[in-house]
Amino acid sequence: MIDAYGDPGEPDRRGGRRYLGWLVRRQAARSAAGALISSVWMVLLAATPYLLSRAVDDGLADGDRGALLGWTAALFGVGAFNAWLSIMRHRTMTRVRMDANFRTVKVLIDQAVRLGAALPRRIGAGEVVTIGVGDVQTISTSLTVVGPGMGAVVAYLVVAGLLVSVSVPIAVVVLLGMPLIGVLVGPLLGRLQGAETEYRELQGVLTARITDLAGGLRVLNGLGGKGLVADAFRSDSRRLRAQGYRVGAVTSWVQALGVGLPTLFLAVVTWLAARLAAQGAITVGELVAVYGYVAVLVMPVAFFIECGYQVSRGVVAARRVVRFLRLEPMEDTGTREAPAGPAPLEDPESGVRVLPGRLTALAGARPADAVAVVDRIGRYTPSAATWGGVPLAEIPAARVRERILVADHEADLFAGPLRELVSGSADRDDEAIARAVRTAVAEDIVRGLPDGLTSPVDAQGRNLSGGQRQRVRLVRALLADPEVLLAVEPTSALDAHTEARVAERLREERAGRTTVVTTTSPLVLDRADVVHYLVDGKVAATGTHRALLEEEPGYRSLVARDEDAEDAEDAEEAVR
């Protein structure tokens, strides 16, 4: 049985081919069994024409009924045994592929857990999706070379040896056929690797674009950037389609050769054998055997080409997996103590200064600028940010995580009862949960579920709406009760009415503690003690929301645009 939960081992990260080799070595006995069974199965396919030739020459030609029955019985026995071998070959190779699939999934999950919060900062979501959806399956399928691929080579050599006993010229033609196939197919497989690599890269880019669209439609619409992103998506789609045609063109040639070359092979060798039989150089039985040998040889040659095609694709997919496995989490060499009590956070790169005990808002035309500031003062990216004058990079990450919480609006939601989802590993009492639920204006979510807090929630909150998921994430962040809460767009998926209540209650609940929110919503900005207006990632102005509205035209334009988007949404809701 395949252990889906055991230790997958330490993968070979030195390259795509080495990774595929590691998958084979981790199941060496099973791989060897698959190669042996496949080899015997294909060789016995070649035994069929040999037995048939003996039945013709020893039985039919000489009129020996006993010999004919004997060779016929042998032919039946070999056929039945080979049918059983075919079943075992398929089962063994299925286990080889399943093991490779599970093992790759496990090492990828282990790496994702190891990277932790650094994962989305090291690799795009589109790349991760492409690896998980396509590359894992491609890698496991490529291991067919272990069984049928090895069997094809062995059967080819055995058939060539049998042909030597019939006719040396025919055997020479057969032996020269494989190098000729390599010369014809080899360059195409090289081109296929290059085209497939570029196709996979473009596929990752497009998947990332889809992820961005799905996660940020409201923000994009509010900033007037939906059209630009749609144009970029169309452009990327056209490039991917064009590259797909290139991959398809090469693949069609490889597959055409996989069918055409063996057939051509069969025709040439049959023609030679027929001439030799007409000249009396070989017997009728040997002619039948030659035809049978070459007919059987079609399968190994086709398998050989197919395995080359699958391995080429597998190497491309394995390179992407290896590239992911080579990613490293942010280095933690901190040894200094964190500030004893509440202290200011400073980010010299942007000029943002977060005073303790205040509700601070970061507003910028590019949401990524505000997120970058949060990543730096939350110690998720290397920076010169300080906490109470101490560089964050010099404080152990574990100490920072105990007191500073970054609450991302797209943070993962794991499957389970709602109470466990929002409480995490801590045991929260009903009063604390009720207070956090009220602050996040999530009472309707609890009431709407059949069993309230004990109701199950699907992975990533798939049985909740976008706004509900966002409020559940906020409940979880509030229950963690961190000294410093850094919330990224905590209300971006909420309607204006709910957003206003969340902003008011968040200010009340977090009174006296440090809270930072990234937003362009005037409803949230109006409740902030301090607003930092960011332009190109730098603080352009600092003050209250109302003061900035009066003094900063750029800020006024940014907030007014977001307000207009909310008014448009409210109008659409009213029409519906």
XYZ file of C-alpha atoms in Angstrom:
576
model
C 0.000 0.000 0.000
C 1.043 3.594 -0.583
C 1.429 5.621 2.604
C -0.117 9.009 1.902
C 0.920 10.339 5.315
C 4.419 8.945 5.872
C 7.714 10.774 5.594
C 8.331 11.474 1.887
C 12.087 11.767 2.369
C 14.489 14.526 1.383
C 13.974 15.418 -2.298
C 16.855 15.969 -4.711
C 16.748 19.675 -5.533
C 19.649 19.717 -7.978
C 17.515 19.644 -11.115
C 14.465 18.242 -12.869
C 16.067 14.985 -14.019
C 17.607 14.381 -10.605
C 14.238 14.929 -8.964
C 12.638 12.314 -11.231
C 15.516 9.971 -10.380
C 14.868 10.549 -6.678
C 11.212 9.562 -7.127
C 12.346 6.304 -8.739
C 14.945 5.571 -6.039
C 12.438 6.148 -3.234
C 10.466 3.165 -4.552
C 13.368 1.205 -5.999
C 11.856 -2.253 -5.415
C 8.536 -1.330 -6.981
C 10.251 0.415 -9.884
C 12.485 -2.618 -10.487
C 9.434 -4.901 -10.382
C 7.655 -2.682 -12.889
C 10.660 -2.717 -15.216
C 11.016 -6.523 -14.920
C 7.337 -7.274 -15.447
C 7.124 -4.870 -18.400
C 10.245 -6.361 -19.968
C 9.010 -9.953 -19.625
C 5.575 -8.937 -20.916
C 7.002 -7.347 -24.047
C 9.485 -10.152 -24.650
C 6.685 -12.726 -24.430
C 4.790 -10.727 -27.015
C 7.695 -11.541 -29.304
C 7.462 -15.205 -28.292
C 4.061 -15.447 -29.959
C 5.354 -15.214 -33.559
C 8.179 -17.621 -32.695
C 5.714 -20.243 -31.429
C 3.507 -19.584 -34.433
C 6.425 -20.176 -36.818
C 7.255 -23.454 -35.085
C 3.626 -24.557 -35.396
C 3.738 -23.779 -39.149
C 7.116 -25.411 -39.883
C 6.930 -28.402 -37.503
C 3.195 -29.035 -37.590
C 1.509 -27.804 -40.749
C 4.429 -28.141 -43.180
C 5.311 -31.669 -42.026
C 1.725 -32.744 -41.325
C 2.599 -33.546 -37.713
C -0.651 -33.221 -35.759
C 1.041 -33.815 -32.388
C 3.610 -31.071 -32.972
C 0.839 -28.724 -34.123
C -1.201 -29.383 -30.957
C 1.876 -29.022 -28.769
C 2.919 -25.686 -30.228
C -0.704 -24.492 -30.163
C -0.972 -25.377 -26.452
C 2.298 -23.524 -25.790
C 0.949 -20.530 -27.687
C -2.213 -20.555 -25.540
C -0.250 -20.927 -22.308
C 2.116 -18.061 -23.143
C -0.829 -15.884 -24.148
C -2.683 -16.560 -20.886
C 0.434 -15.941 -18.790
C 1.152 -12.738 -20.675
C -2.413 -11.527 -20.074
C -1.823 -11.980 -16.347
C 1.523 -10.168 -16.651
C -0.253 -7.302 -18.406
C -2.580 -6.937 -15.424
C 0.324 -6.984 -12.987
C 2.283 -4.511 -15.123
C -0.614 -2.071 -15.075
C -1.113 -2.443 -11.305
C 2.575 -2.000 -10.557
C 2.980 1.043 -12.766
C -0.184 2.571 -11.295
C 1.370 2.216 -7.847
C 4.606 3.774 -9.140
C 2.694 6.754 -10.485
C 0.534 7.088 -7.362
C 3.580 6.969 -5.098
C 5.294 9.675 -7.159
C 2.115 11.750 -7.074
C 1.612 11.485 -3.307
C 5.309 11.940 -2.587
C 5.495 15.109 -4.686
C 2.346 16.500 -3.083
C 3.787 15.822 0.380
C 7.140 17.488 -0.286
C 5.318 20.490 -1.780
C 3.026 20.782 1.241
C 5.981 20.389 3.621
C 7.785 23.176 1.754
C 4.698 25.404 1.837
C 4.410 24.893 5.602
C 8.132 25.539 5.994
C 7.877 28.814 4.096
C 4.803 29.796 6.096
C 3.862 33.436 5.738
C 6.839 33.944 3.419
C 5.163 31.765 0.756
C 3.071 34.478 -0.971
C 6.067 36.797 -0.773
C 8.372 34.289 -2.485
C 6.134 32.954 -5.253
C 2.897 34.001 -6.923
C -0.404 32.266 -6.257
C -0.717 31.474 -9.975
C 2.573 29.577 -9.934
C 1.499 27.529 -6.915
C -1.833 26.668 -8.548
C -0.140 25.668 -11.809
C 2.304 23.389 -9.977
C -0.426 21.747 -7.911
C -2.943 21.321 -10.731
C -0.725 20.366 -13.670
C 2.903 19.689 -12.831
C 2.345 17.037 -10.152
C 0.279 14.910 -12.542
C 2.774 15.410 -15.378
C 5.653 14.257 -13.167
C 3.903 11.083 -12.043
C 2.878 10.228 -15.626
C 6.466 10.657 -16.837
C 7.557 7.692 -14.698
C 6.095 5.348 -17.322
C 9.687 5.186 -18.577
C 10.442 2.952 -15.577
C 8.185 0.159 -16.839
C 7.105 0.266 -20.495
C 10.113 2.395 -21.412
C 12.610 -0.122 -20.038
C 10.567 -3.009 -21.412
C 10.583 -1.406 -24.858
C 14.393 -1.333 -24.927
C 14.705 -4.948 -23.706
C 12.065 -6.235 -26.125
C 13.747 -4.396 -28.990
C 17.095 -6.059 -28.264
C 15.510 -9.504 -27.823
C 13.627 -9.237 -31.107
C 16.812 -8.126 -32.865
C 18.558 -11.189 -31.426
C 15.791 -13.501 -32.641
C 16.001 -11.951 -36.115
C 19.722 -12.705 -36.255
C 18.833 -16.414 -36.187
C 16.521 -15.843 -39.166
C 18.440 -13.333 -41.293
C 21.416 -11.124 -40.520
C 20.427 -8.403 -43.073
C 16.981 -8.092 -41.491
C 18.517 -7.951 -38.001
C 20.899 -5.180 -39.110
C 17.993 -3.135 -40.472
C 16.131 -3.540 -37.164
C 19.187 -2.623 -35.064
C 19.785 0.506 -37.146
C 16.150 1.533 -36.728
C 16.382 2.670 -33.100
C 19.318 5.104 -33.616
C 17.471 6.472 -36.653
C 14.380 7.082 -34.526
C 16.544 8.849 -31.929
C 18.019 11.097 -34.628
C 14.549 11.997 -35.909
C 12.716 12.380 -32.603
C 15.535 13.722 -30.372
C 15.574 17.307 -31.716
C 11.783 17.440 -31.535
C 11.868 16.422 -27.863
C 14.401 19.180 -27.216
C 12.143 21.713 -28.912
C 9.213 20.353 -26.950
C 11.008 20.986 -23.639
C 11.710 24.591 -24.588
C 8.172 25.263 -25.818
C 6.617 23.470 -22.842
C 8.753 25.467 -20.390
C 7.659 28.775 -21.863
C 4.048 27.594 -21.972
C 4.133 26.683 -18.277
C 5.626 30.058 -17.389
C 2.911 31.906 -19.295
C 0.285 29.671 -17.737
C 1.512 30.655 -14.265
C 1.360 34.345 -15.193
C -2.205 34.014 -16.471
C -3.331 32.038 -13.413
C -1.859 34.748 -11.197
C -3.764 37.332 -13.190
C -7.013 35.407 -12.636
C -6.269 35.171 -8.897
C -5.654 38.907 -8.709
C -8.892 39.621 -10.557
C -10.922 37.316 -8.319
C -9.458 38.791 -5.153
C -9.453 42.478 -6.015
C -12.354 43.336 -8.300
C -13.849 45.808 -5.864
C -10.569 47.611 -5.268
C -9.757 47.633 -8.982
C -13.181 49.018 -9.806
C -12.828 51.714 -7.168
C -9.433 52.774 -8.497
C -10.545 52.726 -12.125
C -8.062 50.000 -12.999
C -10.420 47.186 -13.986
C -10.099 47.988 -17.685
C -6.304 48.023 -17.560
C -6.174 44.636 -15.841
C -8.735 43.227 -18.298
C -6.574 44.397 -21.214
C -3.504 42.800 -19.634
C -5.453 39.567 -19.131
C -6.521 39.504 -22.781
C -2.945 40.123 -23.886
C -1.595 37.336 -21.660
C -4.341 35.002 -22.909
C -3.358 35.624 -26.528
C 0.307 34.944 -25.736
C -0.586 31.719 -23.918
C -2.798 30.598 -26.810
C -0.040 31.281 -29.342
C 2.468 29.369 -27.234
C -0.041 26.538 -26.856
C -0.188 26.273 -30.647
C 3.617 25.993 -30.721
C 3.560 23.221 -28.127
C 0.772 21.492 -30.041
C 2.711 21.701 -33.306
C 5.762 19.976 -31.807
C 3.603 17.451 -29.944
C 1.721 16.541 -33.126
C 5.002 15.769 -34.905
C 6.219 13.622 -32.003
C 2.977 11.671 -31.870
C 2.820 11.351 -35.670
C 6.320 9.887 -35.678
C 5.302 7.578 -32.853
C 2.694 6.053 -35.158
C 4.334 6.531 -38.547
C 7.893 5.327 -37.900
C 6.916 1.902 -36.519
C 4.531 1.422 -39.438
C 7.252 2.358 -41.921
C 9.566 0.037 -40.059
C 7.083 -2.806 -40.443
C 6.735 -2.198 -44.181
C 10.502 -2.147 -44.865
C 11.305 -5.274 -42.852
C 8.297 -7.178 -44.247
C 9.387 -6.313 -47.811
C 12.915 -7.592 -47.123
C 11.596 -10.787 -45.523
C 9.204 -11.430 -48.427
C 12.066 -11.109 -50.942
C 14.208 -13.505 -48.933
C 11.339 -15.989 -48.726
C 10.765 -15.739 -52.489
C 14.469 -16.435 -53.029
C 14.306 -19.447 -50.718
C 16.690 -17.926 -48.169
C 14.118 -18.327 -45.370
C 11.177 -20.688 -44.863
C 7.499 -19.802 -44.865
C 7.421 -20.260 -41.097
C 10.389 -17.911 -40.718
C 8.588 -15.381 -42.940
C 5.582 -15.588 -40.616
C 7.914 -15.195 -37.620
C 9.637 -12.142 -39.122
C 6.304 -10.511 -39.836
C 5.159 -11.301 -36.283
C 8.408 -10.028 -34.757
C 8.165 -6.726 -36.579
C 4.455 -6.398 -35.843
C 5.255 -6.892 -32.168
C 8.148 -4.445 -32.502
C 5.682 -1.686 -33.382
C 4.555 -1.598 -29.754
C 8.015 -1.193 -28.125
C 9.019 1.475 -30.614
C 5.766 3.371 -30.030
C 6.257 3.010 -26.256
C 9.821 4.258 -26.581
C 8.717 7.427 -28.397
C 5.803 7.978 -26.008
C 8.086 7.608 -22.984
C 10.521 10.109 -24.478
C 7.643 12.532 -24.909
C 6.373 12.013 -21.353
C 9.853 12.315 -19.818
C 10.473 15.581 -21.685
C 7.290 17.018 -20.209
C 8.113 15.518 -16.810
C 11.527 17.202 -16.729
C 9.907 20.586 -17.418
C 7.370 20.035 -14.618
C 10.052 18.728 -12.228
C 12.180 21.835 -12.809
C 9.278 23.986 -11.642
C 8.808 21.809 -8.557
C 12.536 21.986 -7.800
C 12.492 25.747 -8.176
C 9.715 25.883 -5.584
C 11.565 23.505 -3.262
C 14.665 25.704 -3.403
C 12.827 28.689 -1.911
C 13.952 29.592 1.580
C 12.011 31.313 4.381
C 13.244 34.626 5.673
C 16.399 34.135 7.705
C 15.939 34.576 11.446
C 19.151 35.582 13.212
C 17.588 37.897 15.802
C 19.051 37.825 19.317
C 17.989 41.151 20.837
C 15.102 41.626 23.237
C 11.873 43.234 22.091
C 10.701 46.443 23.798
C 9.363 45.747 27.277
C 6.094 47.585 26.619
C 4.185 49.414 23.883
C 6.619 51.211 21.592
C 6.499 53.033 18.238
C 7.034 51.185 14.978
C 9.005 53.002 12.294
C 9.626 52.229 8.639
C 12.452 54.451 7.331
C 11.856 53.319 3.742
C 8.375 54.866 3.601
C 8.585 57.338 6.476
C 5.666 55.726 8.303
C 5.728 56.073 12.094
C 3.115 54.175 14.107
C 2.594 55.499 17.624
C 1.482 53.058 20.329
C -2.140 53.071 21.451
C -3.460 54.717 18.277
C -5.561 53.692 15.304
C -3.374 54.470 12.284
C -4.494 54.228 8.668
C -2.323 53.839 5.554
C -3.934 55.130 2.360
C -2.371 55.070 -1.102
C -3.417 54.938 -4.730
C -1.529 51.653 -5.044
C -2.685 49.162 -2.375
C 0.597 47.277 -2.802
C 2.488 50.253 -1.322
C 0.541 50.066 1.931
C 0.865 46.273 2.046
C 4.640 46.613 1.615
C 4.783 48.902 4.662
C 2.788 46.362 6.707
C 5.127 43.567 5.608
C 8.137 45.565 6.756
C 6.815 46.646 10.163
C 5.337 43.165 10.645
C 8.785 41.610 9.978
C 7.741 39.604 6.957
C 10.324 41.090 4.619
C 13.916 42.214 5.300
C 13.976 45.923 6.069
C 15.400 48.649 8.295
C 12.133 48.917 10.267
C 12.489 49.432 14.015
C 10.372 48.761 17.072
C 11.096 51.050 19.972
C 14.400 51.932 18.324
C 15.442 48.269 18.004
C 15.783 46.933 14.429
C 13.054 44.364 13.886
C 15.529 42.131 12.020
C 17.535 41.795 15.261
C 14.544 40.577 17.301
C 13.724 36.830 17.072
C 10.734 36.294 14.785
C 8.925 34.243 17.441
C 9.020 37.206 19.870
C 7.680 39.529 17.175
C 4.835 37.140 16.275
C 3.764 36.940 19.922
C 2.999 40.660 20.016
C 2.561 41.866 16.413
C -0.127 40.267 14.254
C -0.512 40.861 10.512
C -4.127 40.118 9.562
C -4.287 39.647 5.792
C -7.703 39.949 4.141
C -6.923 36.816 2.109
C -5.532 34.723 4.972
C -6.344 30.996 4.811
C -9.461 29.646 6.477
C -9.211 25.999 7.479
C -12.150 23.619 7.501
C -13.829 22.971 10.832
C -16.404 24.315 13.279
C -16.663 28.104 13.287
C -15.649 28.269 16.958
C -12.385 26.417 16.279
C -11.791 28.442 13.123
C -11.844 31.767 14.951
C -10.313 30.581 18.238
C -7.357 28.682 16.830
C -5.396 26.634 19.357
C -6.462 28.844 22.277
C -9.517 28.123 24.430
C -11.720 31.214 24.118
C -14.764 31.690 26.340
C -18.184 32.577 24.963
C -17.960 36.173 26.190
C -14.692 36.862 24.317
C -16.023 35.260 21.143
C -19.293 37.197 21.363
C -17.387 40.472 21.809
C -15.160 39.767 18.775
C -18.191 38.715 16.707
C -19.974 41.942 17.613
C -16.921 44.085 16.769
C -16.667 42.448 13.332
C -20.448 42.839 12.836
C -20.613 39.083 12.273
C -23.703 38.333 14.371
C -25.724 37.605 11.215
C -23.166 34.981 10.170
C -23.507 33.091 13.451
C -27.312 33.347 13.349
C -27.459 32.270 9.710
C -25.523 29.035 10.246
C -27.658 26.047 11.291
C -25.754 25.313 14.515
C -24.266 28.698 15.236
C -20.639 28.593 16.374
C -20.534 24.799 16.144
C -21.525 24.811 12.460
C -18.877 23.464 10.093
C -17.140 25.867 7.718
C -15.637 24.577 4.469
C -11.956 25.011 3.632
C -11.260 28.645 2.656
C -14.811 29.431 3.780
C -16.323 28.268 0.498
C -19.778 28.059 2.086
C -19.546 31.747 3.068
C -19.763 34.885 0.946
C -16.767 37.148 0.366
C -17.925 39.675 2.952
C -18.647 36.936 5.490
C -15.191 35.435 5.034
C -13.621 38.834 5.600
C -15.547 39.356 8.843
C -14.658 35.848 10.058
C -10.976 36.670 9.482
C -11.419 39.874 11.473
C -13.081 37.934 14.322
C -10.091 35.594 14.391
C -7.642 38.521 14.485
C -9.537 40.245 17.282
C -9.688 37.066 19.369
C -5.903 36.771 19.103
C -5.870 40.107 21.002
C -2.384 41.184 19.851
C -0.556 44.155 21.281
C -0.153 45.448 17.717
C -2.711 44.582 15.027
C -1.779 45.279 11.393
C -4.933 44.723 9.315
C -4.741 44.685 5.508
C -7.956 45.949 3.872
C -10.171 44.534 6.653
C -13.404 45.935 5.142
C -12.784 45.899 1.371
C -15.541 43.321 0.677
C -18.204 44.903 2.890
C -21.087 47.166 1.963
C -20.948 50.769 3.172
C -23.425 50.274 6.035
C -21.588 47.260 7.483
C -18.229 48.894 6.884
C -19.201 51.963 8.924
C -20.276 49.821 11.878
C -17.094 47.719 11.712
C -14.935 50.854 11.666
C -16.720 52.342 14.702
C -16.670 49.138 16.740
C -13.054 48.377 15.843
C -12.020 51.773 17.186
C -13.901 51.102 20.436
C -12.620 47.541 20.883
C -8.977 48.424 20.194
C -8.960 51.643 22.235
C -5.589 52.107 23.923
C -3.865 49.473 21.775
C -1.896 49.891 18.556
C -3.893 49.208 15.389
C -2.904 49.831 11.777
C -5.294 49.420 8.843
C -4.646 49.782 5.119
C -7.655 51.259 3.363
C -8.939 53.973 1.058
C -12.469 53.888 2.468
C -13.529 57.269 3.896
C -15.750 55.438 6.402
C -12.709 53.790 7.978
C -10.304 56.697 7.475
C -12.653 59.042 9.328
C -12.335 56.893 12.485
C -8.513 56.787 12.432
C -6.435 58.889 14.829
C -3.716 59.329 12.209
C -3.725 58.833 8.432
C -0.527 58.428 6.404
C -1.112 59.322 2.754
C 1.320 57.321 0.576
C 2.527 58.318 -2.876
C 4.880 55.915 -4.658
C 5.428 54.102 -1.374
C 6.469 57.230 0.573
C 4.561 59.309 3.107
C 3.371 62.416 1.260
C 1.258 63.771 4.108
C 0.171 62.866 7.629
C -2.825 64.051 9.606
C -6.447 63.326 10.343
C -8.801 62.325 7.572
C -10.630 65.640 7.579
C -7.423 67.679 7.635
C -6.015 65.780 4.679
C -9.239 66.252 2.750
C -8.821 69.983 3.088
C -5.059 70.196 2.531
C -4.141 67.427 0.074
C -5.774 67.420 -3.395
C -4.313 63.998 -4.239
C -5.723 62.468 -1.060
C -9.078 64.166 -1.655
C -9.188 62.735 -5.186
C -8.274 59.231 -3.982
C -10.906 59.149 -1.237
C -13.598 60.741 -3.413
C -13.033 58.094 -6.103
C -13.480 55.332 -3.545
C -16.575 57.056 -2.197
C -18.035 57.288 -5.697
C -17.453 53.550 -6.192
C -19.319 52.801 -2.951
C -22.203 55.066 -3.974
C -22.401 53.237 -7.314
C -22.528 49.880 -5.514
C -25.284 51.120 -3.215
C -27.244 52.318 -6.260
C -26.889 48.933 -7.941
C -28.087 47.190 -4.769
C -31.111 49.486 -4.642
C -32.001 48.677 -8.267
C -31.692 44.943 -7.607
